[in-house]
Structures are given as C-alpha cells and as structure tokens.
C-alpha cells in the first residue's frame, strides 16, 4: 500500500461503473454462475478493480503531467560568488531560462563607505581596451561607455629618485607590427633607464612565442619562476628592478621570484606582442566597480529574469548524491541557516579562500573532486587599500601611478590614483563640499605592511612615498583617511600552481567553476593576464558547459548558448 500513497483514490462513480458491468454479466444467458468464477469473490473485488483501474489512469496522467512539468520547469541553478565570474554565469543562465540564485558573503552591487560616509573601494581597477565581452554586456543594458569610463590614460612610474617612466596611450602612436610599435611609442618615455637595459627585454620575445607551444611546454614554464626566466633570457638587473618588478607587483601582485614564468608571460604578452593598442587602459569615471558596473547588471537580471540575490550569505557546503550536487547549505550573517534543495546545477565562482570554506563542509565533494581540494589549498595575496582626502588639489603628470623601489614598501607593490582627476563629480568623492585631491592607494603583496597601525600607514604615504614621487604632496594636509586590510584576497599565481588551479569542468556533471584563476582547457580565452575580462568569460563558459552537459533540461542540452568574443 505504500506504493499507492499520494496517488488519487478511486472515485465513487468509478466503483459504480464497475458494479454495473458485473450486474450485466450476472443477468446474461450464462446465468448467475460462470464456470470458474465465484460471483461472491468477484463482487468483493469490485471496489479493488475500480481502484486499480483508477490507479493506472492516475499513473498515466501523473506521468504525462510530470513530462509536461519537466518541459516547462526552469532548471534550478545556484551560483556561488558575485564577482565578475559569478555575474557572467548568472547572466548567461538567467537569459536562457534558468531559475538562478546568486550567493555572496558581501552585499553584491552595494557601495562601500568609510565611517565618515565617504565612498571607498577595495583596489582601483583598470579596464583595458581588450575587454570586448564586458563592454558588450554593459551596452546590452543601455549603459554608455562614455558615461562610465575615462579616456585611455597614461601611467607613471616613480622611484625615490623621482619620475622613472611613463606608459603611453599606444592608440596615438603610428601603427606598426608588434613589438615595433610598442618600442617606438615607449622609446622616449624612460627618464633614467639606459637604452642598453631596455633592449635586453628582447631576450624574452622567443620565450613568449614558445611558452604556449603545447601543454607540456606551458607546464615547464609554469614550474619556473619569472626571476629565473629573466636571468635565462638575459634581461638586465636594472630593467627588472626598475620596471618589470614593480609592474608585476601591481599587475600579478607578487615579485618575479614568487611568480610563475608562464603566467608572467601571459601578462607581458599584452605589452610586447599583442596588438599595439591592447595595453591601453582606462578607469571609472564615477563611483566604484560594484555600484557603477555590477549593480546595473544585477538590477537588470533581478527585474527581467527574477534573479534571486542572497547577499551577506555564506555557503557552508554542497550535498552530493549519485555523483551530482543536489543541495546547498548556507548561513546568513545574522545566524540563520538554510538549505537549497533539488538543484540542477551549481557554479562555484570563488577564490581559494572561499573554495576552502565550502570544501570544509563538503566531505563528499572533496572526495570526488580532488582538483578542487588542491585548488583550495593554494594561497592568496595580501592587499591593503587606503584612501586619503587632502586639503588642497595636487597636480600630477598622470592620474594613474606606480611606486618603484621604495624601501618603505617592505616588498609590496604600490599604486596611487588621483581620483579627483579621473572622476569629475568632486562632491560625490567627498560626500559633500569638496576641498582638494582624493587619492586612492593600493598595496599588493602587503603582508609586511598589514601589522602596521593605520596611523603608521598614513604617515608612510604622507611623509615618504607621495612627496618623493610628487613634491607638492609635502605641502598638503590629510583631512580624512581610511585604511582597509584584505588578507589573502587575490589569486597568487605561484610557480608550479597551474596544475592545482581549478578547471572549468569538474568530475561532477552539474558542477562548474568560474574565476580568473580557472583553467579553461580547449576553451581558453585570449584575455589571459587581464583578470576582470577573463573572470567574466569563465562565468559565461561555465554556463555553456552546463548546457552542453545536458543538466539544464532537454531544451538546453544540445549546444552551448552564449556567444563569447574571443578576439
């Protein structure tokens, strides 16, 4: 009887119909008794016969109804992490008929503010010319690039000796084959580095052509440090110390001796061998990345596709059953817990720390996905972000700047951005009446700086770093400041880490990964070294993979559904 539970019972009219049929049989010429038929037993079986017939019809209707529901039910997908990777996955899935829930430990799309109410952002991010997918997604929802971004700008490198070099906007230079165009445009931009040192970089060109020859060659370069590569390629010590090391510290967030040679060349490729204009960069004209770019995309997905966004929520574990993720356990900052069941698919768009936290509560996932366990064991890079509000406006040669060779950095890479030159709305920068320059300073590989007090960090910037680069800072006073620390916050592409990084596809058919550190295999995208664009593309690719795997329902399983610009 347990098999009948929940199914419709025979209705009175169905039982009555069965009894009428039996009565007709009894009044037939064959008489009241039919050979081999006990009418008492038949009479007793009438209700069961009617119930059985009803059960078969109900089962048939239930199967048809389930089939129709399977056709019409939206695939239920959870996306964990609301960075560019998670946003890309959520967008592709929503636009193609999935019921998507987006989880994040922060508040996606929400602005960050200092205790005094002024705007703040963790890390100032550039937007390179080779960001076709990001530009396309922003245009789709009606955002105008001219309203969002500055013009492409030059950048400057400063050492204790003053201005060392400026990076030009290559689009204004004569179009020549790479790397001739870059060399010509940059020739007069170095103030102190001798020509012989600059020319020593040509030793890297052969390695840049060779390192992607095949998978095994790439892995061999990955096991090598960038420092060792530079020695083998014959680069001068001064070129490395004055230019390449500070570039890597703020581009890949570690010095050459702690970076994979392969990933280093992925970044340098855009400077030396890609299209001449590929390294041109621009910045936000207003607000922060979260509120100016991500928030409009999220709002569009919520309003048009009913995307459910669960902010301030941490995913504590994934439940695995029959080699598929079936459920997701989460906890909100307030302490309440929940379970999202009957999942068709999950996208993990997390860094190493977030992935490690999910795996702690997912023993079965860790068991069947050893690559995820290896990825979760990787370490991240410490970051510190500082914002300073000055009592006067300080002019600089360029709005975007890099610190080089300062002992006070303690091994960190440092940048400073003149936000008052990049963003015309001064009142927004001050959250009120503007007074002077607003400077955003970011430190990467900042482990030796994190223990310092906020006062010591402000003093380091105000009394040493900034006035050494631009003397006018020595005459200005800081009227407000804010410091934030982010331990192990960004991906560290350490030597030999390539094979431990997560892959787009996992052993579980309905689980995919996204993020700038994810390996795409034969789906690899051209934006290697450009973190935001690559993260976005991995999110789109994660959604495509789930579609190709057929876990999003019959209507989704035939082909991938989201076009990606791979130029």
XYZ file of C-alpha atoms in Angstrom:
567
model
C 0.000 0.000 0.000
C 2.950 2.325 0.463
C 3.280 2.488 -3.313
C -0.238 3.944 -3.511
C 0.440 6.740 -1.060
C -0.167 10.128 -2.530
C -1.951 8.833 -5.655
C -5.671 9.572 -6.300
C -8.130 7.055 -4.814
C -10.964 5.594 -6.949
C -13.954 7.895 -7.031
C -17.477 6.629 -6.145
C -18.626 6.955 -9.730
C -15.782 4.718 -10.948
C -16.769 1.975 -8.438
C -20.383 2.290 -9.512
C -19.469 1.732 -13.140
C -17.640 -1.482 -12.256
C -20.641 -2.810 -10.313
C -22.999 -2.103 -13.214
C -20.771 -4.075 -15.554
C -20.836 -7.068 -13.194
C -24.610 -6.930 -12.837
C -24.914 -7.067 -16.604
C -22.732 -10.141 -16.594
C -24.902 -11.870 -13.945
C -28.136 -11.266 -15.899
C -26.736 -12.723 -19.103
C -27.793 -16.096 -20.563
C -24.839 -17.735 -18.910
C -26.733 -17.416 -15.618
C -25.670 -16.419 -12.166
C -22.713 -18.735 -12.135
C -19.932 -18.644 -14.703
C -17.501 -21.559 -14.973
C -14.550 -20.910 -12.777
C -15.964 -17.629 -11.499
C -17.117 -17.154 -7.917
C -19.584 -14.272 -8.077
C -19.137 -13.605 -4.361
C -15.425 -13.178 -4.857
C -15.966 -11.006 -7.919
C -18.487 -8.921 -6.038
C -15.961 -8.429 -3.264
C -13.294 -7.436 -5.774
C -15.317 -4.753 -7.498
C -14.013 -1.839 -5.364
C -10.418 -3.056 -5.749
C -10.851 -3.478 -9.506
C -12.173 0.046 -9.784
C -9.380 1.364 -7.622
C -6.798 -0.477 -9.710
C -8.217 0.955 -12.935
C -8.238 4.404 -11.385
C -4.662 3.922 -10.222
C -3.469 3.035 -13.730
C -5.237 6.022 -15.222
C -3.860 8.275 -12.466
C -0.363 6.972 -13.052
C -0.700 7.670 -16.764
C -1.941 11.199 -16.080
C 0.822 11.737 -13.495
C 3.495 10.625 -15.959
C 2.114 12.967 -18.609
C 1.912 15.812 -16.096
C 5.498 15.203 -14.925
C 6.670 15.143 -18.520
C 4.948 18.463 -19.175
C 6.416 19.923 -15.977
C 9.878 18.675 -16.922
C 9.497 20.526 -20.187
C 8.259 23.733 -18.549
C 10.094 23.751 -15.180
C 13.006 26.116 -15.121
C 16.349 24.474 -14.350
C 17.315 25.404 -10.790
C 20.897 26.681 -10.550
C 22.946 28.166 -7.691
C 25.874 30.484 -8.419
C 28.281 30.960 -5.502
C 30.279 34.201 -5.627
C 29.151 37.537 -7.078
C 32.382 38.747 -8.679
C 32.727 39.001 -12.455
C 32.847 35.209 -12.817
C 29.626 34.696 -10.869
C 27.956 37.616 -12.605
C 28.816 36.211 -16.033
C 27.404 32.802 -15.116
C 24.236 34.267 -13.587
C 23.600 36.422 -16.647
C 24.016 33.589 -19.151
C 21.858 31.224 -17.107
C 19.088 33.763 -16.421
C 18.842 34.854 -20.033
C 18.398 31.276 -21.112
C 15.522 30.302 -18.868
C 17.126 29.111 -15.631
C 15.917 29.829 -12.098
C 19.113 31.285 -10.619
C 20.063 32.070 -7.025
C 23.257 34.089 -6.532
C 25.061 33.758 -3.178
C 27.749 36.081 -1.828
C 29.259 36.785 1.567
C 29.095 40.531 0.913
C 26.297 42.661 -0.489
C 26.569 42.458 -4.307
C 26.266 45.786 -6.076
C 26.217 47.799 -2.843
C 28.592 50.755 -2.402
C 31.193 50.758 0.370
C 31.596 53.785 2.617
C 34.045 54.981 5.264
C 32.950 55.706 8.853
C 32.601 59.371 7.824
C 30.307 58.428 4.928
C 32.737 58.941 2.060
C 32.937 56.417 -0.814
C 35.575 53.692 -0.687
C 36.690 50.802 -2.865
C 38.999 47.871 -2.252
C 41.511 48.204 -5.070
C 41.407 50.536 -8.051
C 40.833 48.524 -11.211
C 41.729 49.385 -14.772
C 39.762 48.476 -17.886
C 41.906 47.511 -20.848
C 40.983 48.042 -24.453
C 40.737 44.259 -24.941
C 37.557 43.890 -22.851
C 35.032 43.101 -25.630
C 32.709 40.870 -23.583
C 32.453 43.261 -20.655
C 31.833 46.198 -22.980
C 29.153 44.227 -24.836
C 27.298 43.239 -21.651
C 27.260 46.821 -20.375
C 25.997 48.085 -23.747
C 23.214 45.462 -23.786
C 21.565 47.025 -20.732
C 21.847 50.543 -22.121
C 24.991 51.783 -20.372
C 27.066 54.233 -22.402
C 30.834 53.688 -22.231
C 31.414 57.434 -22.381
C 29.409 57.845 -19.168
C 31.220 55.022 -17.388
C 34.879 55.280 -18.310
C 37.557 57.909 -18.681
C 39.564 58.265 -21.840
C 42.519 55.904 -22.070
C 45.235 57.413 -19.887
C 48.967 57.356 -19.465
C 50.550 55.925 -16.325
C 53.737 56.919 -14.500
C 56.411 55.030 -12.531
C 58.053 56.804 -9.578
C 61.104 55.800 -7.547
C 62.898 57.600 -4.695
C 64.802 59.393 -7.486
C 61.581 60.795 -8.983
C 59.824 60.042 -12.267
C 61.272 56.922 -13.927
C 58.978 56.372 -16.902
C 55.532 56.964 -18.336
C 53.473 54.358 -20.185
C 51.901 55.927 -23.274
C 48.487 55.513 -24.836
C 49.523 53.348 -27.762
C 46.466 54.206 -29.837
C 48.034 57.577 -30.622
C 51.243 56.097 -31.988
C 51.909 55.053 -35.613
C 50.505 51.570 -36.337
C 53.411 49.158 -36.675
C 53.742 45.386 -36.216
C 54.229 44.240 -32.624
C 56.527 44.756 -30.826
C 57.978 47.517 -33.060
C 55.031 49.823 -32.433
C 55.341 49.456 -28.669
C 59.104 50.006 -28.748
C 58.789 53.141 -30.852
C 55.972 54.607 -28.743
C 57.869 53.929 -25.499
C 61.351 54.904 -26.679
C 61.432 58.399 -25.195
C 59.300 57.587 -22.131
C 62.088 56.244 -19.896
C 63.777 59.068 -17.984
C 66.672 57.163 -16.394
C 66.830 53.602 -17.694
C 69.651 53.337 -20.277
C 68.845 52.107 -23.781
C 71.038 49.024 -23.374
C 68.927 47.903 -20.392
C 65.695 48.484 -22.289
C 66.922 46.481 -25.276
C 67.725 43.498 -23.074
C 63.999 42.697 -22.961
C 64.267 41.302 -26.489
C 65.545 38.097 -24.921
C 62.005 37.455 -23.674
C 60.428 37.520 -27.124
C 61.445 33.988 -28.069
C 60.141 32.640 -24.746
C 56.829 34.470 -25.279
C 56.409 32.775 -28.633
C 57.452 29.370 -27.269
C 55.652 29.034 -23.924
C 52.194 28.241 -25.356
C 53.510 25.764 -27.935
C 51.811 22.849 -26.168
C 50.516 21.858 -22.735
C 53.753 20.278 -21.546
C 55.821 23.314 -22.583
C 53.436 25.596 -20.708
C 53.708 23.435 -17.579
C 57.506 23.549 -17.804
C 57.439 27.355 -17.876
C 54.889 27.338 -15.055
C 57.294 25.432 -12.806
C 59.949 28.074 -13.451
C 59.961 31.385 -11.570
C 59.779 34.615 -13.540
C 63.076 35.576 -11.889
C 64.807 32.512 -13.348
C 63.256 33.214 -16.753
C 64.578 36.781 -16.730
C 68.090 35.524 -15.947
C 67.959 32.893 -18.690
C 66.635 35.442 -21.179
C 69.493 37.844 -20.403
C 67.438 40.731 -19.026
C 69.461 43.355 -17.226
C 69.146 43.596 -13.463
C 68.213 47.254 -13.696
C 65.398 46.603 -16.199
C 63.972 44.020 -13.824
C 64.315 46.081 -10.639
C 63.229 49.457 -12.040
C 60.456 48.408 -14.402
C 59.414 44.749 -14.576
C 59.348 44.019 -10.844
C 57.103 46.991 -9.936
C 54.909 46.176 -12.949
C 54.443 42.587 -11.793
C 53.867 43.608 -8.180
C 50.825 45.670 -9.189
C 49.749 43.502 -12.151
C 50.106 39.969 -10.744
C 50.649 41.072 -7.130
C 53.939 39.265 -6.428
C 57.649 39.815 -7.229
C 59.286 37.783 -10.043
C 60.856 35.246 -7.680
C 57.373 34.259 -6.432
C 55.540 34.165 -9.773
C 55.061 31.512 -12.418
C 57.075 32.348 -15.522
C 54.182 31.160 -17.706
C 51.581 33.442 -16.119
C 54.083 36.322 -16.137
C 54.446 35.963 -19.892
C 50.664 35.873 -20.297
C 50.572 39.366 -18.814
C 53.644 40.692 -20.632
C 52.263 39.373 -23.913
C 49.739 42.228 -23.897
C 52.554 44.729 -23.540
C 55.011 43.277 -26.069
C 53.349 41.017 -28.637
C 49.597 41.641 -28.698
C 48.033 44.333 -30.846
C 49.743 47.656 -30.320
C 46.749 49.149 -28.502
C 45.998 46.123 -26.295
C 47.745 47.578 -23.231
C 45.827 50.867 -23.297
C 43.865 51.273 -20.082
C 41.076 53.483 -18.762
C 39.359 53.938 -15.409
C 35.955 54.515 -13.893
C 34.603 57.993 -14.392
C 32.279 57.754 -11.385
C 31.600 55.648 -8.312
C 33.000 52.172 -7.799
C 33.053 48.998 -9.874
C 30.398 47.471 -7.627
C 27.855 50.289 -7.831
C 28.625 51.691 -11.293
C 29.050 48.476 -13.303
C 27.907 45.431 -11.359
C 24.813 46.892 -9.715
C 23.071 47.839 -13.008
C 23.694 44.357 -14.416
C 22.333 42.724 -11.251
C 19.294 45.008 -11.201
C 18.587 44.141 -14.834
C 18.719 40.415 -14.084
C 16.533 40.780 -10.990
C 13.873 42.867 -12.745
C 13.738 40.962 -16.028
C 14.550 37.386 -15.020
C 13.757 37.263 -11.281
C 17.331 36.509 -10.310
C 17.393 35.884 -6.564
C 20.359 37.571 -4.884
C 21.269 36.377 -1.400
C 23.850 38.768 -0.032
C 25.570 38.520 3.355
C 25.188 34.761 2.972
C 27.949 32.153 3.202
C 27.721 28.766 1.543
C 28.744 26.205 4.145
C 28.674 23.097 1.994
C 27.346 21.214 -1.016
C 25.482 17.905 -0.791
C 26.474 15.275 -3.367
C 24.259 12.347 -4.323
C 24.763 9.910 -7.200
C 27.724 11.962 -8.496
C 25.672 15.149 -8.733
C 25.328 18.187 -6.500
C 21.797 18.007 -5.118
C 21.692 20.609 -2.375
C 23.439 23.670 -0.964
C 23.687 24.588 2.712
C 24.110 28.237 3.665
C 24.250 30.544 6.670
C 23.353 34.228 6.834
C 25.343 36.787 8.802
C 22.511 37.048 11.290
C 22.966 33.378 12.183
C 20.012 31.758 10.430
C 20.735 28.731 8.237
C 19.032 27.262 5.198
C 19.104 24.530 2.571
C 18.533 24.929 -1.165
C 17.385 21.558 -2.475
C 16.642 19.880 -5.825
C 19.405 21.730 -7.645
C 20.033 21.015 -11.294
C 23.455 22.669 -11.303
C 25.935 24.789 -9.331
C 28.647 27.249 -10.401
C 31.459 27.925 -7.925
C 32.879 31.379 -8.712
C 35.229 31.611 -5.750
C 38.852 32.261 -4.928
C 40.990 29.847 -2.941
C 39.737 31.056 0.451
C 36.065 30.810 -0.472
C 36.563 27.423 -2.080
C 38.380 26.182 1.011
C 35.434 27.254 3.206
C 32.925 25.376 1.031
C 35.059 22.225 0.989
C 35.289 22.182 4.798
C 31.575 21.439 4.895
C 31.526 19.171 1.828
C 33.453 15.947 2.568
C 31.832 14.023 -0.289
C 32.625 16.848 -2.717
C 36.248 16.888 -1.566
C 36.380 13.109 -2.014
C 35.136 13.006 -5.614
C 36.760 16.293 -6.752
C 40.445 16.141 -5.750
C 41.241 19.026 -8.113
C 39.029 21.308 -6.020
C 40.783 20.188 -2.851
C 44.142 21.010 -4.445
C 42.862 24.421 -5.548
C 41.524 25.189 -2.091
C 44.980 24.544 -0.662
C 46.537 27.334 -2.753
C 47.334 30.609 -1.018
C 46.265 34.142 -1.832
C 47.971 37.546 -1.816
C 47.524 40.130 0.959
C 46.117 43.515 -0.095
C 45.775 46.855 1.671
C 43.667 49.721 0.350
C 43.919 53.324 1.554
C 42.037 56.463 0.619
C 43.229 59.963 1.505
C 41.347 63.260 1.326
C 43.636 66.334 1.116
C 43.018 69.979 1.929
C 44.301 71.154 -1.461
C 44.475 69.991 -5.062
C 47.786 68.429 -6.065
C 48.661 68.388 -9.792
C 50.422 65.312 -11.188
C 51.666 64.328 -14.645
C 49.329 61.345 -14.842
C 46.287 60.216 -12.827
C 47.496 56.580 -12.505
C 50.874 55.945 -10.889
C 53.141 53.132 -9.639
C 55.681 53.186 -6.796
C 59.055 51.572 -7.589
C 61.992 50.632 -5.320
C 60.816 52.391 -2.149
C 62.202 50.710 0.986
C 59.128 51.799 2.919
C 57.004 49.427 0.810
C 58.626 46.472 2.617
C 58.467 44.330 -0.512
C 54.944 45.350 -1.522
C 53.831 46.786 -4.809
C 52.154 50.164 -4.574
C 49.938 52.404 -6.705
C 48.299 55.772 -6.263
C 45.419 57.173 -8.280
C 44.314 60.796 -8.400
C 40.568 60.215 -8.210
C 39.830 63.923 -8.470
C 41.475 63.837 -11.930
C 39.583 60.707 -13.021
C 36.130 61.438 -11.621
C 34.609 64.857 -12.319
C 31.939 64.665 -9.592
C 34.009 66.043 -6.716
C 31.046 66.299 -4.369
C 30.470 62.545 -4.716
C 34.132 61.864 -3.869
C 33.827 63.970 -0.730
C 30.209 63.059 0.083
C 29.732 66.789 0.496
C 31.659 70.009 -0.097
C 34.962 69.203 -1.890
C 38.245 70.587 -0.558
C 41.139 69.107 -2.543
C 42.604 65.975 -4.079
C 41.323 62.497 -3.282
C 43.956 59.770 -3.608
C 43.390 56.005 -3.680
C 46.482 53.981 -2.733
C 46.664 50.198 -3.008
C 49.385 47.843 -1.770
C 49.789 44.277 -3.044
C 51.938 41.533 -1.527
C 51.331 43.635 1.547
C 51.925 41.051 4.278
C 54.741 43.077 5.860
C 52.547 46.215 5.914
C 49.366 44.687 7.369
C 50.580 44.711 11.013
C 51.292 48.460 10.940
C 48.737 50.775 12.504
C 46.518 52.959 10.348
C 48.450 55.987 11.608
C 51.767 54.472 10.503
C 50.371 53.687 7.044
C 49.069 57.242 6.616
C 52.408 58.610 7.793
C 54.305 56.380 5.337
C 52.241 57.714 2.448
C 52.108 61.341 3.534
C 55.735 61.763 4.612
C 57.682 59.361 2.385
C 56.023 57.797 -0.631
C 53.792 60.531 -2.050
C 56.121 63.553 -1.597
C 59.064 61.577 -3.023
C 57.021 60.995 -6.163
C 55.318 64.393 -6.320
C 56.872 67.039 -4.011
C 53.641 69.077 -3.830
C 52.185 66.416 -1.505
C 54.627 67.663 1.149
C 52.711 70.950 1.414
C 49.255 69.391 1.740
C 47.474 68.059 4.817
C 45.314 64.963 5.116
C 41.852 65.927 6.380
C 40.331 62.428 6.279
C 41.564 58.886 5.633
C 40.514 55.263 5.698
C 42.557 52.030 5.666
C 41.299 48.500 4.992
C 43.200 45.204 5.024
C 42.338 42.150 2.949
C 44.482 39.104 3.837
C 44.900 36.504 1.059
C 42.362 38.400 -1.047
C 43.557 37.899 -4.625
C 44.864 34.963 -6.652
C 48.551 34.094 -6.338
C 49.952 32.506 -9.497
C 52.901 30.861 -7.785
C 55.447 28.673 -9.613
C 54.012 25.208 -10.230
C 50.464 26.229 -9.257
C 48.968 25.757 -12.725
C 48.088 22.093 -12.234
C 46.471 22.866 -8.851
C 44.231 25.611 -10.176
C 40.560 24.623 -10.613
C 39.270 23.556 -14.005
C 36.114 24.777 -15.683
C 34.780 21.216 -15.725
C 34.707 19.004 -12.624
C 34.104 15.253 -12.144
C 30.501 16.160 -11.246
C 28.471 16.727 -14.393
C 26.377 19.509 -12.866
C 29.187 21.445 -11.154
C 31.351 24.038 -12.945
C 33.928 26.606 -11.782
C 34.498 30.243 -12.764
C 37.032 32.938 -11.904
C 40.232 34.492 -13.241
C 42.322 31.561 -11.924
C 40.207 28.822 -13.560
C 41.767 26.702 -16.307
C 39.583 26.605 -19.416
C 41.350 23.826 -21.312
C 40.435 23.855 -25.001
C 38.028 26.743 -24.284
C 40.915 29.035 -23.288
C 40.247 32.716 -23.926
C 42.560 35.389 -25.265
C 42.304 37.603 -22.168
C 44.996 35.761 -20.203
C 46.526 38.174 -17.729
C 43.514 40.532 -17.837
C 41.726 39.493 -14.672
C 38.279 41.103 -14.932
C 37.567 40.207 -18.556
C 38.884 36.681 -18.088
C 36.804 36.148 -14.940
C 33.673 37.276 -16.796
C 34.407 34.937 -19.701
C 34.894 31.950 -17.385
C 31.411 32.624 -15.974
C 29.886 32.576 -19.445
C 31.827 29.429 -20.247
C 30.637 27.735 -17.032
C 27.023 28.281 -18.090
C 27.806 26.974 -21.567
C 29.446 23.872 -20.112
C 26.378 23.024 -18.019
C 24.230 23.379 -21.117
C 26.495 21.089 -23.139
C 26.429 18.532 -20.323
C 22.636 18.367 -20.611
C 21.956 19.064 -16.920
C 19.761 22.091 -17.623
C 16.909 20.117 -19.183
C 16.250 18.760 -22.665
C 15.761 22.179 -24.209
C 19.182 23.297 -23.005
C 21.298 20.232 -23.571
C 22.051 20.243 -27.270
C 24.552 23.080 -27.587
C 26.078 25.915 -25.647
C 24.010 29.052 -25.745
C 26.112 32.118 -25.020
C 28.361 33.646 -27.655
C 31.773 34.829 -26.463
C 34.063 37.281 -28.198
C 37.479 35.597 -28.208
C 39.375 38.366 -30.001
